[in-house]
Short mmCIF file of N, CA, C and O in Angstrom, two decimals:
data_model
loop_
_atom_site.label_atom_id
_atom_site.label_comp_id
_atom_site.label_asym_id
_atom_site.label_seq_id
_atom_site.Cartn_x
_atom_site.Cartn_y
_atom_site.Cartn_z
N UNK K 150 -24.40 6.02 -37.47
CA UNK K 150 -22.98 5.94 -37.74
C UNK K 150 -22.77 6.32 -39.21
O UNK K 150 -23.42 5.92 -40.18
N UNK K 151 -21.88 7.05 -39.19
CA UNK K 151 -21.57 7.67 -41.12
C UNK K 151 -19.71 7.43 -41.20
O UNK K 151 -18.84 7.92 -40.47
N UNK K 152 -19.61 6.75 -42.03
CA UNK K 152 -18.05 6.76 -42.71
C UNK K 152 -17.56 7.12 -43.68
O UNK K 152 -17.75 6.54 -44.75
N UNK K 153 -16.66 8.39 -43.55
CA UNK K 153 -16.03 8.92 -44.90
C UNK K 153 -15.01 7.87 -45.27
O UNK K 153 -14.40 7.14 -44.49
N UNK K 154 -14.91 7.92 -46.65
CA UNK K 154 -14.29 7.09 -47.51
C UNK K 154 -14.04 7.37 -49.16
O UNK K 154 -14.75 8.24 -49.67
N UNK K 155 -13.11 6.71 -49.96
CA UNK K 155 -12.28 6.93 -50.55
C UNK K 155 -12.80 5.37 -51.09
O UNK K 155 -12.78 4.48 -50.24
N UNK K 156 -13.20 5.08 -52.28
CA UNK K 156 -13.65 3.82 -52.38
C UNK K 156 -12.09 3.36 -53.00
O UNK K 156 -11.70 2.23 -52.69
N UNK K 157 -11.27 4.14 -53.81
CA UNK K 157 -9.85 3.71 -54.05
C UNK K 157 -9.40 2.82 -53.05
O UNK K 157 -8.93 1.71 -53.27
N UNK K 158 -9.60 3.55 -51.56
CA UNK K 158 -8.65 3.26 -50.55
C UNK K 158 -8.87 1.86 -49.62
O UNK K 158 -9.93 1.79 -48.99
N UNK K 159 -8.23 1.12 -49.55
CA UNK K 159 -8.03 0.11 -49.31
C UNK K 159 -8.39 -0.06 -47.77
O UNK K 159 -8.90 -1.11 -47.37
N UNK K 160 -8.13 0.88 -47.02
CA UNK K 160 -8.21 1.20 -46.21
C UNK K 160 -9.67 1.20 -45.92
O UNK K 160 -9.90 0.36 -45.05
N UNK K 161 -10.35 1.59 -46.16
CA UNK K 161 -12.14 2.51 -46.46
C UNK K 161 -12.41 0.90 -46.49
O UNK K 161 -13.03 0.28 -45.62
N UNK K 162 -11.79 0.31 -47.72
CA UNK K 162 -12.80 -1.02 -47.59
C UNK K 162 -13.05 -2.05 -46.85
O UNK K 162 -14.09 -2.69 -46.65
N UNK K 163 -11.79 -2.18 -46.39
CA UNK K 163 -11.63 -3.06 -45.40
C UNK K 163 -12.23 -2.49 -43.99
O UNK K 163 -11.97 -3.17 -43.00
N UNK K 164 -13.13 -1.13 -43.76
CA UNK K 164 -13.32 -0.69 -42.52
C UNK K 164 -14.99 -1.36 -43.32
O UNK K 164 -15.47 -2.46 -43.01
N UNK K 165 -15.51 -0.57 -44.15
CA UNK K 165 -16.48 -1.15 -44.73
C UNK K 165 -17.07 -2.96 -44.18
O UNK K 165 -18.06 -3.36 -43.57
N UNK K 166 -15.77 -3.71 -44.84
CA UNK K 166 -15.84 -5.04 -44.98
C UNK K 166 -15.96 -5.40 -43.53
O UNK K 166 -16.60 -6.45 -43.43
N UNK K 167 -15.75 -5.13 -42.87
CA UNK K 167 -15.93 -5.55 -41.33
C UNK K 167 -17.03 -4.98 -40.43
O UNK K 167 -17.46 -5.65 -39.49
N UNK K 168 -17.61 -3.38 -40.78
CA UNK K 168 -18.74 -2.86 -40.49
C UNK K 168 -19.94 -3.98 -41.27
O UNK K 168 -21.01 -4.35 -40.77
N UNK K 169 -19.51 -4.26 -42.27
CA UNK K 169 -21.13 -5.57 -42.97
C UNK K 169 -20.55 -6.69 -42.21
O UNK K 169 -21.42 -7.38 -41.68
N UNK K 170 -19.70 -6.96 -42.06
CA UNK K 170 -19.76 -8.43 -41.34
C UNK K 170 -20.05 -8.55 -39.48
O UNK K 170 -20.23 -9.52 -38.73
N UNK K 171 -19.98 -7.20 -39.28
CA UNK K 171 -20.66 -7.37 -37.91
C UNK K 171 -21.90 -6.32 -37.49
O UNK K 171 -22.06 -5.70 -36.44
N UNK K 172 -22.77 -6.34 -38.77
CA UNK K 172 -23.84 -5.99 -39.37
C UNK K 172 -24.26 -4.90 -38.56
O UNK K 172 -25.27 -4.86 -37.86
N UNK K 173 -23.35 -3.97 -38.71
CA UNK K 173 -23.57 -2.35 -38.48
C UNK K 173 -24.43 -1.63 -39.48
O UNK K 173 -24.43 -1.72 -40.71
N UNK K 174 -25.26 -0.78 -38.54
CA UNK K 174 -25.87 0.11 -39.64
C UNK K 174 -25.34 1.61 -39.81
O UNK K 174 -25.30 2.50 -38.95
N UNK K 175 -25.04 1.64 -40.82
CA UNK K 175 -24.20 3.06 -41.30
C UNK K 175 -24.60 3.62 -42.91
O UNK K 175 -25.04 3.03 -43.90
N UNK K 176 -24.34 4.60 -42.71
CA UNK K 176 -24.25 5.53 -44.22
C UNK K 176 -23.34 5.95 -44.51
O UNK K 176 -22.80 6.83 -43.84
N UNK K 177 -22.68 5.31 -45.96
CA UNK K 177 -21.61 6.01 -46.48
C UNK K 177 -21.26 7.36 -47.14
O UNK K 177 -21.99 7.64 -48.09
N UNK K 178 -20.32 8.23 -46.83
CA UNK K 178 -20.34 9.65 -47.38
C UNK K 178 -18.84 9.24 -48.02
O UNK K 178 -17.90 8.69 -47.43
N UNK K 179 -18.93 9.67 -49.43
CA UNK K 179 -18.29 9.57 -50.38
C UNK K 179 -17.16 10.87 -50.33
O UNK K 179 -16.98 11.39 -51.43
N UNK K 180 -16.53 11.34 -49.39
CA UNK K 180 -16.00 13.01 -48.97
C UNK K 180 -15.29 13.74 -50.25
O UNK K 180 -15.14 14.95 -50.38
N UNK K 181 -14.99 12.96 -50.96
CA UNK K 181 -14.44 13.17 -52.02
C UNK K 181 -15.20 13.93 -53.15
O UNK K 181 -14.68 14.74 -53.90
N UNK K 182 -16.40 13.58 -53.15
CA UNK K 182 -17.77 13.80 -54.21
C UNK K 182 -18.72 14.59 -53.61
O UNK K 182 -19.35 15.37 -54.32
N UNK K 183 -19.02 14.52 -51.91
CA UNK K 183 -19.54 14.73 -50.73
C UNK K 183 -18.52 15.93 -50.09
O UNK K 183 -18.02 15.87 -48.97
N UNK K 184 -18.35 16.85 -50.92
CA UNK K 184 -16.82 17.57 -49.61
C UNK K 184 -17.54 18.05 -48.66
O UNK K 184 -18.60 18.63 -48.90
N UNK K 185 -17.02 17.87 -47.32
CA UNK K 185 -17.72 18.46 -46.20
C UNK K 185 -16.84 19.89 -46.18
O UNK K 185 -15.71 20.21 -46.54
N UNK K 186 -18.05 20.61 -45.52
CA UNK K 186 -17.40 22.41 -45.48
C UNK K 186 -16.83 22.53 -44.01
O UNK K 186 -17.24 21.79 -43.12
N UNK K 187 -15.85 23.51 -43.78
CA UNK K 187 -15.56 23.60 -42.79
C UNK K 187 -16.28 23.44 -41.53
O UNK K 187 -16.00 22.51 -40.76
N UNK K 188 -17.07 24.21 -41.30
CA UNK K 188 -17.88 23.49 -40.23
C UNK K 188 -18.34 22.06 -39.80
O UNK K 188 -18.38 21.63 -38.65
N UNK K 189 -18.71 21.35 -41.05
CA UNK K 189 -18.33 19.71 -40.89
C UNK K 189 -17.10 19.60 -40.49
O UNK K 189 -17.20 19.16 -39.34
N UNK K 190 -16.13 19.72 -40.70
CA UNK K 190 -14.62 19.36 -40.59
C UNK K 190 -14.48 19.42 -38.71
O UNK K 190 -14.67 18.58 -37.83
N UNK K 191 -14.12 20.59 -38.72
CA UNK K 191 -14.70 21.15 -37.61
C UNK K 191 -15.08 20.42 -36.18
O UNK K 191 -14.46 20.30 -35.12
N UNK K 192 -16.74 19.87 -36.78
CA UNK K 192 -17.51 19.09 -35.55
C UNK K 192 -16.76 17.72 -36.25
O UNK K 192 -16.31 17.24 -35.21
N UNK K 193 -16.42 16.99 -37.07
CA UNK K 193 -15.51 16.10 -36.88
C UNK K 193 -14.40 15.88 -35.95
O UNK K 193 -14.28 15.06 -35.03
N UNK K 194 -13.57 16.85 -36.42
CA UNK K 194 -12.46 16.81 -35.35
C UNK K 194 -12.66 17.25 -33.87
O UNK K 194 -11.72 16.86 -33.17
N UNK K 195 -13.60 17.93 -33.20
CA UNK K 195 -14.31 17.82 -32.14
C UNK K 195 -14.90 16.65 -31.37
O UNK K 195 -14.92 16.55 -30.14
N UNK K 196 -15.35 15.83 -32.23
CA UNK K 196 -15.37 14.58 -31.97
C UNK K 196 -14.59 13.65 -32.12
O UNK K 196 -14.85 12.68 -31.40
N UNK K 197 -13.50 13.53 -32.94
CA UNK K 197 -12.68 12.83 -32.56
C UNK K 197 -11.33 13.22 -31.73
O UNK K 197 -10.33 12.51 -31.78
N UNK K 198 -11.40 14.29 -31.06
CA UNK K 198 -10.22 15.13 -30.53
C UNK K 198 -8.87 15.33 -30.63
O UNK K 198 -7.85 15.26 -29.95
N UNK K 199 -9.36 15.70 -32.02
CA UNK K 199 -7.97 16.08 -33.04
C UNK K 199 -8.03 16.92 -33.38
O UNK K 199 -9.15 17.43 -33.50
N UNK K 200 -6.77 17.69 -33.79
CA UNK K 200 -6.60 18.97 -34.86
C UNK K 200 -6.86 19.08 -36.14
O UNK K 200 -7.77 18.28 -36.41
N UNK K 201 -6.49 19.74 -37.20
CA UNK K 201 -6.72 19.31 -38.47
C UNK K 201 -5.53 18.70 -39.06
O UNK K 201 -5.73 17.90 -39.97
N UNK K 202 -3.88 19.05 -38.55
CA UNK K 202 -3.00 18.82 -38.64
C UNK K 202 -2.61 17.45 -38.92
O UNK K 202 -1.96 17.01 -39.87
N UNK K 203 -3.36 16.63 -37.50
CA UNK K 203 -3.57 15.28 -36.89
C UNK K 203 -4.69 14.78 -38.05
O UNK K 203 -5.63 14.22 -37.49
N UNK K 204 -4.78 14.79 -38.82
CA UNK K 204 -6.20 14.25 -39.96
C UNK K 204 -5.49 14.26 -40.88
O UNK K 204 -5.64 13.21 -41.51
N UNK K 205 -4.37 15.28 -41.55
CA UNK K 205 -3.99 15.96 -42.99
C UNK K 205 -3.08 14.74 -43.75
O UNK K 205 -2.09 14.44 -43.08
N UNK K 206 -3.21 14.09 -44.86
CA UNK K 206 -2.38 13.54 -45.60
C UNK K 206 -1.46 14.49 -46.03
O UNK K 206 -1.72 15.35 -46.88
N UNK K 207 0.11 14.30 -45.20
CA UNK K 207 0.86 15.38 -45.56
C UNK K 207 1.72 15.00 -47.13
O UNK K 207 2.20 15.85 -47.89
N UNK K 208 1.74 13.44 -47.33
CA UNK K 208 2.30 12.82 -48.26
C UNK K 208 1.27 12.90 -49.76
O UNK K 208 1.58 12.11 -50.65
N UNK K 209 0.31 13.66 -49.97
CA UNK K 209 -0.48 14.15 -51.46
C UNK K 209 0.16 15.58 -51.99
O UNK K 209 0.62 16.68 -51.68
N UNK K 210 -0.10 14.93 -52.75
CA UNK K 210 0.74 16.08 -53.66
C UNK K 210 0.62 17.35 -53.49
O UNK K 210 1.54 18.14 -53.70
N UNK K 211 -0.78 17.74 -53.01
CA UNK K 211 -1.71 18.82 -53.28
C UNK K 211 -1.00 19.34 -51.46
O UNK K 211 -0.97 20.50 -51.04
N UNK K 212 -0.70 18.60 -51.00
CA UNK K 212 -0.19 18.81 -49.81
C UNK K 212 1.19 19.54 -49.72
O UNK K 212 1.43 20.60 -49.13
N UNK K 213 2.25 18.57 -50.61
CA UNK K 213 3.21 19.53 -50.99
C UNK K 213 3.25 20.81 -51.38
O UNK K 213 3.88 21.72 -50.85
N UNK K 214 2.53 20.85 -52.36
CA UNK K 214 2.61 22.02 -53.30
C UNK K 214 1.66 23.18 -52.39
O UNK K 214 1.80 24.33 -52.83
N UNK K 215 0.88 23.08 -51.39
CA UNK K 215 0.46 23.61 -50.32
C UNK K 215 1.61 24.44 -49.34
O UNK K 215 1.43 25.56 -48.85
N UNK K 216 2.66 23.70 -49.21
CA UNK K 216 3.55 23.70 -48.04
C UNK K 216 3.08 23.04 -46.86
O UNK K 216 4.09 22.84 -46.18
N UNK K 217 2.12 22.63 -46.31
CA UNK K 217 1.40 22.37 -45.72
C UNK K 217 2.78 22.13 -44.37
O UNK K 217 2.75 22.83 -43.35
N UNK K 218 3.78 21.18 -44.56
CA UNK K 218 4.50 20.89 -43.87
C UNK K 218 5.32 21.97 -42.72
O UNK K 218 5.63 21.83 -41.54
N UNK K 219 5.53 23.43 -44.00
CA UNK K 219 5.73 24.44 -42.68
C UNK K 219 5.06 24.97 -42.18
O UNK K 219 5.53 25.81 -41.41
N UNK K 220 3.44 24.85 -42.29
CA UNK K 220 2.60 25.39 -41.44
C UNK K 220 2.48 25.34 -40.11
O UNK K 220 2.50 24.22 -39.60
N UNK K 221 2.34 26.58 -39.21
CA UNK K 221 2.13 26.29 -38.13
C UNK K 221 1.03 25.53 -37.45
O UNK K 221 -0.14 25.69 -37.80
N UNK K 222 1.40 24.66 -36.45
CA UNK K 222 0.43 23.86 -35.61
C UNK K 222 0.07 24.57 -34.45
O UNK K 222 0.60 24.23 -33.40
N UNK K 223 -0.76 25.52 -34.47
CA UNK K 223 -0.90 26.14 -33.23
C UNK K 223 -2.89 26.67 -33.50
O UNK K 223 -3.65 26.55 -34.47
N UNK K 224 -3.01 27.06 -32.52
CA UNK K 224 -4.61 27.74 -32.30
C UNK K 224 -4.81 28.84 -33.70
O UNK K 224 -5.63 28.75 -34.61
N UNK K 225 -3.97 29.67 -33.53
CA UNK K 225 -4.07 30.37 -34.94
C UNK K 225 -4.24 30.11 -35.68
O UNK K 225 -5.25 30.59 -36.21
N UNK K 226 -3.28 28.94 -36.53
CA UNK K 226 -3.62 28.59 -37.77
C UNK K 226 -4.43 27.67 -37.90
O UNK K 226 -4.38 26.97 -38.91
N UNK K 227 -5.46 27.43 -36.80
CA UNK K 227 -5.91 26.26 -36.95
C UNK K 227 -7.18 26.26 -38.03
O UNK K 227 -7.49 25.22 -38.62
N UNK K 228 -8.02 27.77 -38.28
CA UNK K 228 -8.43 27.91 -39.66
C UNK K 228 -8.12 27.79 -41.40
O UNK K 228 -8.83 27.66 -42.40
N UNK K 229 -6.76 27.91 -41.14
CA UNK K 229 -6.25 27.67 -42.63
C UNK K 229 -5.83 26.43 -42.57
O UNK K 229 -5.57 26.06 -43.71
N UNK K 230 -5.56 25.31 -41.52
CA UNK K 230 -5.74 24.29 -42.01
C UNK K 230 -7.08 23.51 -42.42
O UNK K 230 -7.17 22.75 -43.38
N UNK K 231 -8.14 23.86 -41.50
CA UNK K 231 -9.70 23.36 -41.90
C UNK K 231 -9.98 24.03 -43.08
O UNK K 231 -10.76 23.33 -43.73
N UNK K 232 -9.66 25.21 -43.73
CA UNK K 232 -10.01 25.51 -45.05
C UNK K 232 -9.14 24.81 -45.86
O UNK K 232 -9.60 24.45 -46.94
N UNK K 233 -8.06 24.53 -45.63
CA UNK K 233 -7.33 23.27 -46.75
C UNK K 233 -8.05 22.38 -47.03
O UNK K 233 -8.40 22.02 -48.15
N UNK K 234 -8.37 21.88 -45.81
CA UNK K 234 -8.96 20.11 -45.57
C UNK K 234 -10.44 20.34 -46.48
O UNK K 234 -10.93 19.39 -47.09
N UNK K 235 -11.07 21.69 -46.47
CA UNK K 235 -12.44 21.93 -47.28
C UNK K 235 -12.04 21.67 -48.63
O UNK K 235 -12.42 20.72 -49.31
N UNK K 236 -11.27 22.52 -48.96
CA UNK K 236 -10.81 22.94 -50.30
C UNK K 236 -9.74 21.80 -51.05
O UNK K 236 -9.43 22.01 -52.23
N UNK K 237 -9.26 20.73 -50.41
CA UNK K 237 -8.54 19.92 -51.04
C UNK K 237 -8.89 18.26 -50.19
O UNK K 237 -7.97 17.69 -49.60
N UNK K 238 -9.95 17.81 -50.24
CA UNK K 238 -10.23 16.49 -49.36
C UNK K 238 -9.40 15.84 -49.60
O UNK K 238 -9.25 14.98 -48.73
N UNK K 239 -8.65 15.77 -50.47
CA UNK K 239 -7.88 14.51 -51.02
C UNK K 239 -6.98 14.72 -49.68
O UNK K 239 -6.26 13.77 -49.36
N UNK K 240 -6.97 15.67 -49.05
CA UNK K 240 -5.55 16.01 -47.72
C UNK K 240 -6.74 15.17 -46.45
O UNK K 240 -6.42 15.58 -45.34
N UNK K 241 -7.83 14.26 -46.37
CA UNK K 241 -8.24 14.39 -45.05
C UNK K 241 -7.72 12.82 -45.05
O UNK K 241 -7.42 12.14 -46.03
N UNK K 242 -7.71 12.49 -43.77
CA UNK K 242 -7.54 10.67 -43.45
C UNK K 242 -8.42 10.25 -43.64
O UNK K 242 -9.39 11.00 -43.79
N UNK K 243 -8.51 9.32 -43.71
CA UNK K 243 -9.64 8.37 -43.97
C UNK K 243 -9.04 6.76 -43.61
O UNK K 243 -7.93 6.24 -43.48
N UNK K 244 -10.04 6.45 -43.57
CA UNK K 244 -11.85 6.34 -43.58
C UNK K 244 -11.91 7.25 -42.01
O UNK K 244 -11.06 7.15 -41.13
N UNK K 245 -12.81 7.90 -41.96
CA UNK K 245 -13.44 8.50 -40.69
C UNK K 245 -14.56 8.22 -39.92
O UNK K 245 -15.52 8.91 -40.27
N UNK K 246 -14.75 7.60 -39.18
CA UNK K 246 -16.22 7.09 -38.68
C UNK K 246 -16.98 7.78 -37.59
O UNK K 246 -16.49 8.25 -36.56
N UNK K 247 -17.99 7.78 -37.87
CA UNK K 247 -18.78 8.72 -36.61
C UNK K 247 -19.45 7.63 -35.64
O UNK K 247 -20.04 6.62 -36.01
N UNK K 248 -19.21 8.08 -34.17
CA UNK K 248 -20.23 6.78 -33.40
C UNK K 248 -21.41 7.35 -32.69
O UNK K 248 -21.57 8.32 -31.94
N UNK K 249 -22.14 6.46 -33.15
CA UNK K 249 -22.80 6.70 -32.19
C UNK K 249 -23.00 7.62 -30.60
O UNK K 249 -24.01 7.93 -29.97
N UNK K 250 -22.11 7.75 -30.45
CA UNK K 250 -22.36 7.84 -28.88
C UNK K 250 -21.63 9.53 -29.18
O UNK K 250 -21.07 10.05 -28.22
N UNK K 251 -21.68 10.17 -30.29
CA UNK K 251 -20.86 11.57 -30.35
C UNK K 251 -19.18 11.95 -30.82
O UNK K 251 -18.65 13.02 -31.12
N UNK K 252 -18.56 10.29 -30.69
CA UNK K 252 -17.10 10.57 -30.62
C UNK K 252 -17.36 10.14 -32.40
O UNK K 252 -18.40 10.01 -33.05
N UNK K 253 -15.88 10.01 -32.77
CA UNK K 253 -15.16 9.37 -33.91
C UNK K 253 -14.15 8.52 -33.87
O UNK K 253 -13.73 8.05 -32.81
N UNK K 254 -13.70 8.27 -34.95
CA UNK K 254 -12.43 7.79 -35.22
C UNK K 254 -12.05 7.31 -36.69
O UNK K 254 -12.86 6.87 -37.51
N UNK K 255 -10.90 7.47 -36.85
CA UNK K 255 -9.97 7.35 -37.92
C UNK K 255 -9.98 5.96 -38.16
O UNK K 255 -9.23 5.45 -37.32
N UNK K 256 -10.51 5.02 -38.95
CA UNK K 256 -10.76 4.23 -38.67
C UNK K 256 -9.38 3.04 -39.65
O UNK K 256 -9.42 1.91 -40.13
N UNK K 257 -8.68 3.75 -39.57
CA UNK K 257 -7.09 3.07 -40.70
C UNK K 257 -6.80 1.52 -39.62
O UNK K 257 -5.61 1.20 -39.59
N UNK K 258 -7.39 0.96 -39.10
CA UNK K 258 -6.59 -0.25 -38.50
C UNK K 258 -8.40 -1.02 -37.68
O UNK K 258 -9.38 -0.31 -37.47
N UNK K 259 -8.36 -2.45 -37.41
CA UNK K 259 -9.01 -3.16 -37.55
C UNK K 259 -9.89 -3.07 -35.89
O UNK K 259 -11.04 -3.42 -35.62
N UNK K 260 -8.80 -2.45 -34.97
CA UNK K 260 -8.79 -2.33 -33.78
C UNK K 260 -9.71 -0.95 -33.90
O UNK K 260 -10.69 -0.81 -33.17
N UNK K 261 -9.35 -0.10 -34.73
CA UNK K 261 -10.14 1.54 -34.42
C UNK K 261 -11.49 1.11 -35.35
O UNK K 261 -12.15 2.15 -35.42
N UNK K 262 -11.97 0.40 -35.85
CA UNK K 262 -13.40 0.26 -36.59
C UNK K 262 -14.14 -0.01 -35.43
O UNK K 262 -15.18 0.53 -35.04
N UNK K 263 -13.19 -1.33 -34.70
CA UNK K 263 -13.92 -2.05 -33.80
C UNK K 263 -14.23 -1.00 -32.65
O UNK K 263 -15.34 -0.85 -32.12
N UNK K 264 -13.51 -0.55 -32.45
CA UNK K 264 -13.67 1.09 -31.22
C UNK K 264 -14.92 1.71 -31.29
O UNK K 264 -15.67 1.90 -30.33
N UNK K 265 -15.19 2.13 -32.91
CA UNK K 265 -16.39 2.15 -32.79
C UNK K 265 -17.42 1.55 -33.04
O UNK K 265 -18.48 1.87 -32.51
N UNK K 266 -17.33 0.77 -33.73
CA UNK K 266 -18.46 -0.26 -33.58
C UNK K 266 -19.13 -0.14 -31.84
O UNK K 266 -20.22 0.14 -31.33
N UNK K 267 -17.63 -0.57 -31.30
CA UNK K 267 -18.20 -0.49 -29.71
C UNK K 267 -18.63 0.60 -28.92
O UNK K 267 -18.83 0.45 -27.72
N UNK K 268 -18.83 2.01 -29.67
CA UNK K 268 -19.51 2.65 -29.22
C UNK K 268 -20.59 3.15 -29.47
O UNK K 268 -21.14 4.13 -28.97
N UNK K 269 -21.10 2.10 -30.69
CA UNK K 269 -22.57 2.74 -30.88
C UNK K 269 -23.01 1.29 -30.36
O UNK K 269 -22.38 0.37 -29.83
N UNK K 270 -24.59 1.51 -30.80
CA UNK K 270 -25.66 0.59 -30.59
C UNK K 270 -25.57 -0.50 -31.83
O UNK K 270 -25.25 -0.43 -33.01
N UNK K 271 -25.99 -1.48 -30.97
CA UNK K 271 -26.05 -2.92 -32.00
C UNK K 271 -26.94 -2.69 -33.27
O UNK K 271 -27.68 -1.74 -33.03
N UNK K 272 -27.11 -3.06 -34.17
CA UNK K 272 -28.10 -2.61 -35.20
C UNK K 272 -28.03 -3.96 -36.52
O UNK K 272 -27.47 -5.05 -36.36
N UNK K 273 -28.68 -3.54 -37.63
CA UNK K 273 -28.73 -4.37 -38.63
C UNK K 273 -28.01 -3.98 -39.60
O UNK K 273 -27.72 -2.79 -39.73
N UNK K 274 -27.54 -5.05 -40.54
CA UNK K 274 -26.78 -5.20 -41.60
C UNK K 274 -27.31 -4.38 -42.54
O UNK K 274 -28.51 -4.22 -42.36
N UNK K 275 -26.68 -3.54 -43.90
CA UNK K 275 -26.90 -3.35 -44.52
C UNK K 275 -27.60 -3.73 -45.78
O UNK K 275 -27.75 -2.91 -46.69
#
């Protein structure tokens, strides 16, 4: 199991804080410091069966000044949004978790950590 995160984000920690207390084993990727390249992005959103659209912090600045908002959501553009998401992480959601079992999830609420938690294998604490 690997979780992108944003140690700012409040969000990240509290997915964190509940992955150690029900002593998951995971590796943290720092995405910020860690940028994943498109092709990461990519098999992310493949696994969690989303677009890039569906991931994008449209409310960062870097987002505005992008336009990001009139971009089209369609199959076409669906490369220039994964090269955004390369080229500006600060635009991806977070925390992102990988499970075990192949899927993901966005892990912003207490219910989606636990999602995956429940789809990997039991393991030890960090």
């Amino acid at each position: 199991m690997e979780i992108w995160i944003n140690p700012a984000c409040s969000k990240c920690r509290s997915a964190l804080t509940l992955l150690d207390a029900e002593g998951a084993d995971y590796t943290v990727r720092r995405y910020l410091e860690d940028v994943p390249d498109p092709d990461e992005i990519r098999a992310v959103l493949d696994r969690l069966g989303l677009e890039p659209w569906d991931i994008t912090r449209t409310g960062e600045a870097v987002a505005k000044e992008l336009g990001v908002a009139r971009w089209p959501k369609d199959a076409g553009s669906r490369d220039r949004w994964v090269e955004a998401l390369a080229a500006h992480p600060r635009l991806i959601q977070r925390p992102i978790i990988t499970a075990e079992d192949g899927t993901a999830v966005v892990g912003r609420s207490e219910e989606a950590v636990r999602d995956a938690l429940g789809r990997g294998k039991p393991a030890r604490g960090r």
